[in-house]
Amino acid sequence: MKSAIIASLIAGAAAFAPAQTGKATTSLSAFENELGVQPPLGFFDPLGLLDDADQERFDRLRYVEIKHGRICQLAFLGQIVTRAGIHLSGNIDYAGHSFDSFPNGWAAISGPDAIPGAGLGQIVAFIGALELGVMKDVTGENEF
């Protein structure tokens, strides 16, 4: 009886012992030494965007990731600032509507008090002009 209890205790303790695993390998070993590769995942490309890709494709995707990350940071900061009640002074149109007369967040785009469609179109056109003409990587250093 004692030996059965000791055997069950040993088996129970073995369940909590760390498992011995070998080092995982990936088929994307070409990018294993790039900045941002960290254990335990190594080079993480869950969508397979870099399968059979060269260094030029990798650099382009990294450039786009950095650029869009910075744009998202600015968008988040804009959300925080307007939610705090800080708005531009003056009027948004010739009809005399002030900037703070429009709601914050998604309600400014869709809802009864939303920005008119022409104004939203101007915002989208301005962002497109920035994307195509201004926010370029002219130095090759991912500096915008």
mmCIF file of N, CA and C in Angstrom, residues 8-20:
data_model
loop_
_atom_site.group_PDB
_atom_site.id
_atom_site.type_symbol
_atom_site.label_atom_id
_atom_site.label_comp_id
_atom_site.label_asym_id
_atom_site.label_seq_id
_atom_site.Cartn_x
_atom_site.Cartn_y
_atom_site.Cartn_z
ATOM 1 N N SER A 8 2.256 6.959 -6.770
ATOM 2 C CA SER A 8 1.307 7.973 -7.245
ATOM 3 C C SER A 8 1.820 9.380 -6.957
ATOM 4 N N LEU A 9 2.517 9.581 -5.835
ATOM 5 C CA LEU A 9 3.103 10.894 -5.542
ATOM 6 C C LEU A 9 4.191 11.254 -6.545
ATOM 7 N N ILE A 10 5.017 10.281 -6.889
ATOM 8 C CA ILE A 10 6.086 10.521 -7.872
ATOM 9 C C ILE A 10 5.486 10.835 -9.233
ATOM 10 N N ALA A 11 4.440 10.095 -9.620
ATOM 11 C CA ALA A 11 3.789 10.347 -10.909
ATOM 12 C C ALA A 11 3.141 11.723 -10.921
ATOM 13 N N GLY A 12 2.539 12.123 -9.795
ATOM 14 C CA GLY A 12 1.924 13.447 -9.720
ATOM 15 C C GLY A 12 2.955 14.551 -9.798
ATOM 16 N N ALA A 13 4.116 14.369 -9.179
ATOM 17 C CA ALA A 13 5.175 15.374 -9.225
ATOM 18 C C ALA A 13 5.773 15.468 -10.622
ATOM 19 N N ALA A 14 5.814 14.370 -11.342
ATOM 20 C CA ALA A 14 6.370 14.379 -12.693
ATOM 21 C C ALA A 14 5.504 15.193 -13.648
ATOM 22 N N ALA A 15 4.230 15.327 -13.328
ATOM 23 C CA ALA A 15 3.351 16.112 -14.187
ATOM 24 C C ALA A 15 3.716 17.586 -14.181
ATOM 25 N N PHE A 16 4.374 18.050 -13.110
ATOM 26 C CA PHE A 16 4.735 19.465 -13.008
ATOM 27 C C PHE A 16 6.190 19.737 -13.381
ATOM 28 N N ALA A 17 6.904 18.744 -13.782
ATOM 29 C CA ALA A 17 8.294 18.930 -14.194
ATOM 30 C C ALA A 17 8.312 19.556 -15.590
ATOM 31 N N PRO A 18 9.291 20.405 -15.882
ATOM 32 C CA PRO A 18 9.345 21.017 -17.212
ATOM 33 C C PRO A 18 9.621 19.968 -18.280
ATOM 34 N N ALA A 19 8.937 20.120 -19.383
ATOM 35 C CA ALA A 19 9.106 19.179 -20.494
ATOM 36 C C ALA A 19 10.384 19.509 -21.242
ATOM 37 N N GLN A 20 11.062 18.496 -21.679
ATOM 38 C CA GLN A 20 12.278 18.670 -22.467
ATOM 39 C C GLN A 20 11.872 18.846 -23.932
#
